XYZ file of C-alpha atoms in Angstrom:
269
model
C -3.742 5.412 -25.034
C -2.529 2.435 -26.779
C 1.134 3.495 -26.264
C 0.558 3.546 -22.530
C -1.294 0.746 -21.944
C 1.989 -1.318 -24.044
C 3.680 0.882 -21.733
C 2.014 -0.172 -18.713
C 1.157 -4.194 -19.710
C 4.087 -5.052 -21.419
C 6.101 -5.432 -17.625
C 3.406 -7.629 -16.345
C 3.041 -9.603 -19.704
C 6.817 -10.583 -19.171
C 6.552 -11.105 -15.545
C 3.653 -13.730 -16.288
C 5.434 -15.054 -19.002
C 8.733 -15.653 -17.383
C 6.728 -17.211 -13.792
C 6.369 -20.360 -16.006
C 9.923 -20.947 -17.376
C 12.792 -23.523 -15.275
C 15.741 -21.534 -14.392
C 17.442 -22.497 -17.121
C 14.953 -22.187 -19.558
C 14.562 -18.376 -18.273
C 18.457 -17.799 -18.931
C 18.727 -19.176 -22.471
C 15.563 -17.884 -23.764
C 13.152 -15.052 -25.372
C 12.466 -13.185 -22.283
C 9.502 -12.064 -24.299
C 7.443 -15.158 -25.143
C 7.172 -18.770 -23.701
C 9.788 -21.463 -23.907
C 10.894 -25.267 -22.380
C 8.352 -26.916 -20.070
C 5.556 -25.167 -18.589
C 6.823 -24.664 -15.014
C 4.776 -22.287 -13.788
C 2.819 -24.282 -11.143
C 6.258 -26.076 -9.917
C 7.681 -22.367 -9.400
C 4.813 -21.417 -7.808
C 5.222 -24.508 -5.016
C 9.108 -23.837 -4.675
C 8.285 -20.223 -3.929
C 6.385 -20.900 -1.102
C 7.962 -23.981 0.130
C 11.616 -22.152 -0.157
C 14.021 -21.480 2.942
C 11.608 -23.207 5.079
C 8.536 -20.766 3.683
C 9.977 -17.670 3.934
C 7.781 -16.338 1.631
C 4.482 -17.459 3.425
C 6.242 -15.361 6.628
C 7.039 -12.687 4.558
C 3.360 -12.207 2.912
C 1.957 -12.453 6.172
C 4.384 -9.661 7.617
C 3.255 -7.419 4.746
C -0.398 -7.886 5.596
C 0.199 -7.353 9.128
C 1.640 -4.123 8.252
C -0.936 -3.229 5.613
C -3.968 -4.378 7.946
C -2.123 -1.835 10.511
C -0.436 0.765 9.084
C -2.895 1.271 5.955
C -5.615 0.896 7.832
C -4.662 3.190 10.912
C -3.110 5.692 8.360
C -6.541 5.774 6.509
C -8.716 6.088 9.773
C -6.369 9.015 11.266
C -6.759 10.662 8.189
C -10.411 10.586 7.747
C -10.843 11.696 11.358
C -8.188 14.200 10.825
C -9.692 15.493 7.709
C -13.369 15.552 8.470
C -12.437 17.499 11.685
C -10.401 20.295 9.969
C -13.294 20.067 7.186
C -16.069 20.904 9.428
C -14.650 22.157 12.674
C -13.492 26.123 13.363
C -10.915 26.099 15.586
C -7.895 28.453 16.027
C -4.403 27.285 13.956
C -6.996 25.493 11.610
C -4.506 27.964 9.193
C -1.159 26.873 10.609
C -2.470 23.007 10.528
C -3.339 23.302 6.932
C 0.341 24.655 6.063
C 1.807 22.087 8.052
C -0.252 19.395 6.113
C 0.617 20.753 2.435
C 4.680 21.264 3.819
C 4.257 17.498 4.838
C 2.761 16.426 1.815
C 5.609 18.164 -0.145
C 8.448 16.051 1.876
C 9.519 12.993 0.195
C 9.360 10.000 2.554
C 12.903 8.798 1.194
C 14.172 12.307 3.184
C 12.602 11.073 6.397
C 13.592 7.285 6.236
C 17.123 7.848 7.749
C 15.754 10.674 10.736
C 13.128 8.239 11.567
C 15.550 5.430 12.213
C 17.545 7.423 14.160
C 14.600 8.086 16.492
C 13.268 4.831 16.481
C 16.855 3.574 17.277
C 17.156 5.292 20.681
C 13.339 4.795 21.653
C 14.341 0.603 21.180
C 12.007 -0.021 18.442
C 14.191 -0.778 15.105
C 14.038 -4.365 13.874
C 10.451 -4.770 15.272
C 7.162 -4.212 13.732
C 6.295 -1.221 15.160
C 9.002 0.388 13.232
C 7.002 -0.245 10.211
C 3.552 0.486 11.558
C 3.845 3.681 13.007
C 5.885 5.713 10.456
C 2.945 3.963 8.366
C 0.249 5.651 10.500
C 0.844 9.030 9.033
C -0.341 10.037 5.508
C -0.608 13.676 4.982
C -1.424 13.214 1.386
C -4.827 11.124 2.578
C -5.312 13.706 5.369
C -5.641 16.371 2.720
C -7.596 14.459 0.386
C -10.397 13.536 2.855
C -10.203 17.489 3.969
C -10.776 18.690 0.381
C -13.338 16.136 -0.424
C -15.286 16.439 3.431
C -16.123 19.926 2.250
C -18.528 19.264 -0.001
C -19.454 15.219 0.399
C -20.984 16.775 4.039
C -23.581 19.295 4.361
C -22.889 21.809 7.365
C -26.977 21.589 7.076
C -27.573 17.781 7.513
C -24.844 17.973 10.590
C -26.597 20.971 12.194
C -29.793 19.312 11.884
C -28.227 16.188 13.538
C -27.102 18.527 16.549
C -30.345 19.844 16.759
C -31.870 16.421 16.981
C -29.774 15.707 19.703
C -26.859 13.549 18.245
C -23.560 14.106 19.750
C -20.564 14.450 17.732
C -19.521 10.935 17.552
C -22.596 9.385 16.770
C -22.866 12.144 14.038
C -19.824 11.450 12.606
C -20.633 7.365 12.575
C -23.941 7.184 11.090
C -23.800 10.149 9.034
C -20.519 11.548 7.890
C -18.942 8.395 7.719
C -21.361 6.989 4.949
C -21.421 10.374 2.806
C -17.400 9.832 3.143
C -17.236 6.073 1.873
C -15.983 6.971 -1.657
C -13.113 9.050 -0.376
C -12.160 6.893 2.216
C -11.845 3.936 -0.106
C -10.018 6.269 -2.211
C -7.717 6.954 0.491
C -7.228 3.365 1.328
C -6.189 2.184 -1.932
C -3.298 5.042 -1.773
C -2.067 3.527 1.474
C -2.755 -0.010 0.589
C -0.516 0.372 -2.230
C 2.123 2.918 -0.517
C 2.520 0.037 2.247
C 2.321 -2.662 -0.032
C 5.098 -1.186 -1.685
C 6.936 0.081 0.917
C 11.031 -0.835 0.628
C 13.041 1.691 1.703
C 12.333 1.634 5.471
C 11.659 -1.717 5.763
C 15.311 -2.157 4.294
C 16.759 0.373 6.643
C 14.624 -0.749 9.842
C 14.907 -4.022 9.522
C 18.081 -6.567 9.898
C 16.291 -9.762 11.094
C 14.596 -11.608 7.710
C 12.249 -12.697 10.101
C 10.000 -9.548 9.937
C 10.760 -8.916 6.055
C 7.883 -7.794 3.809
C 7.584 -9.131 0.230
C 9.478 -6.293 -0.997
C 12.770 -6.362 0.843
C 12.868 -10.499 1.341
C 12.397 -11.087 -2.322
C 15.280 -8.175 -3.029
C 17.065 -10.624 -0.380
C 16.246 -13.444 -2.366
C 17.770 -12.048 -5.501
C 20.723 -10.862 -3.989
C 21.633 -14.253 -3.577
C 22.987 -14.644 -6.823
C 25.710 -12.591 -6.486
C 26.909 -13.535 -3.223
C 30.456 -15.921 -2.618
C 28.547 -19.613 -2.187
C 25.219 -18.183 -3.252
C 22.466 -19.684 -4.827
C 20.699 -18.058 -8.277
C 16.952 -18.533 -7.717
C 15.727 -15.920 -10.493
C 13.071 -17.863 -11.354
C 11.214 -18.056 -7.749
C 12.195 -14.154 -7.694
C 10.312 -13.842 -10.641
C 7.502 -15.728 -9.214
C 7.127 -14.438 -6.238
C 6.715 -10.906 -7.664
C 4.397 -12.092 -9.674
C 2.271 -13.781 -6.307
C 2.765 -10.657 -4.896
C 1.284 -8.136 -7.159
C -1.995 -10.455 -7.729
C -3.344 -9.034 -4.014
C -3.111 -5.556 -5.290
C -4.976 -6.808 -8.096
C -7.662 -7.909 -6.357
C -8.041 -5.043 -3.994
C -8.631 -2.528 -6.688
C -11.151 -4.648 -8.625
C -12.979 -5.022 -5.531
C -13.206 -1.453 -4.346
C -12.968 -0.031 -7.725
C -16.882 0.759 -7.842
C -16.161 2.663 -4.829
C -13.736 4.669 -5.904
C -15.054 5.477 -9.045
C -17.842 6.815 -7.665
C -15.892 9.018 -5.156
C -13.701 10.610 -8.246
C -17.331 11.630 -9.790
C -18.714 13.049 -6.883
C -19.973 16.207 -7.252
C -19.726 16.311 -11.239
C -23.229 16.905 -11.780
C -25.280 19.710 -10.602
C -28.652 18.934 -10.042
């Protein structure tokens, strides 16, 4: 355990440490430990005041597309999953295969397909070419499905039928409440797969305007080995360090939650 929490820290402990050297200081020093003048909150201004913000656009892209995609992904999936959960329907067999086939397929191997489409139906270098490829997460459908099983009694939903409640209304004050735990589950997975995301942002996008985080501070570091460029390393540095801090936050938050949903079920009473 100690091994992989070195493992795991010692990335971050540099990233922190390195967020409050100059640029020069972080080229002729111990990229391990602290050196020169304690720049940290000058790098931190510079970063966000850079290229006329660029960064502020760019962190506010990437929570457009989070607030969007991860959240629409996460809905769709607890709809999807709760319905193929607790619903008989014909090709509830073929739907299942098609789920664990999707789940198996690499989203790398879809990037260059999906731009292909998305370059005919108009939509590359916009926003929605983000958010909707975003909007599907098999992986999250099948978790809710598996954990919908058991988090909701067939019995409490027939008794809600019998009562009177309609399908929708069951699903919003009942289901949805038993499926909290594995719905924030679900959202942290897309949170972070969004958060994340660089490939098709890089590949959908050619206007720096609607950059997220990921690909405009890959842009940013690219500079330094461009003819004429400029070597900003240490707002790079920086700004990855800004941008891993809402992450951060989001799993503190709904860590309870999530905890909770991973022990579900453990305990037999």
């Amino acid at each position: 355990m100690g091994l992989l929490a070195l493992y795991a820290l010692l990335p971050l402990f540099w990233l922190v440490v390195n967020s409050t050297k100059t640029q020069q200081a972080l080229l002729s020093s111990f990229g391990l430990w602290f050196s020169g003048d304690f720049a940290l909150w000058d790098n931190i201004v510079q970063t966000l005041t850079y290229d006329d913000g660029a960064f502020v656009r760019w962190f506010g892209n990437t929570v457009l597309y989070v607030v969007l995609g991860a959240g629409g992904a996460t809905l769709l999936a607890t709809l999807a999953g709760y319905g193929l959960a607790k619903f008989d329907f014909p090709g509830r067999r073929a739907v299942f295969a098609v789920v664990l086939g999707a789940v198996a397929v690499p989203g790398t191997a879809l990037a260059v397909p999906t731009f292909l489409m998305f370059s005919q139906m108009g939509l590359t270098n916009t926003p929605w070419a983000i958010i909707l490829p975003s909007l599907i997460s098999p992986f999250g459908l099948y978790l809710i499905w598996v954990y919908a099983i058991d988090a909701v009694p067939t019995e409490l939903l027939e008794a809600a039928r019998i009562d009177g409640a309609g399908e929708f209304r069951t699903f919003f004050t009942i289901s949805a409440k038993l499926l909290a735990p594995g719905f924030v589950t679900v959202l942290l997975f897309t949170i972070v797969a969004t958060w994340n995301n660089y490939f098709l942002p890089l590949i959908m996008l050619s206007d720096s305007t609607w950059y997220p985080l990921t690909v405009g501070l890959n842009a940013w570091n690219a500079q330094a080995f461009t003819a004429g460029g400029e070597a900003i390393f240490n707002l790079v540095i920086t700004g990855s360090l800004l941008t891993i801090i809402p992450i951060i936050v989001a799993f503190l938050v709904l860590q309870r939650y999530w905890q909770s949903g991973l022990a579900a079920g453990s305990v037999k009473q």
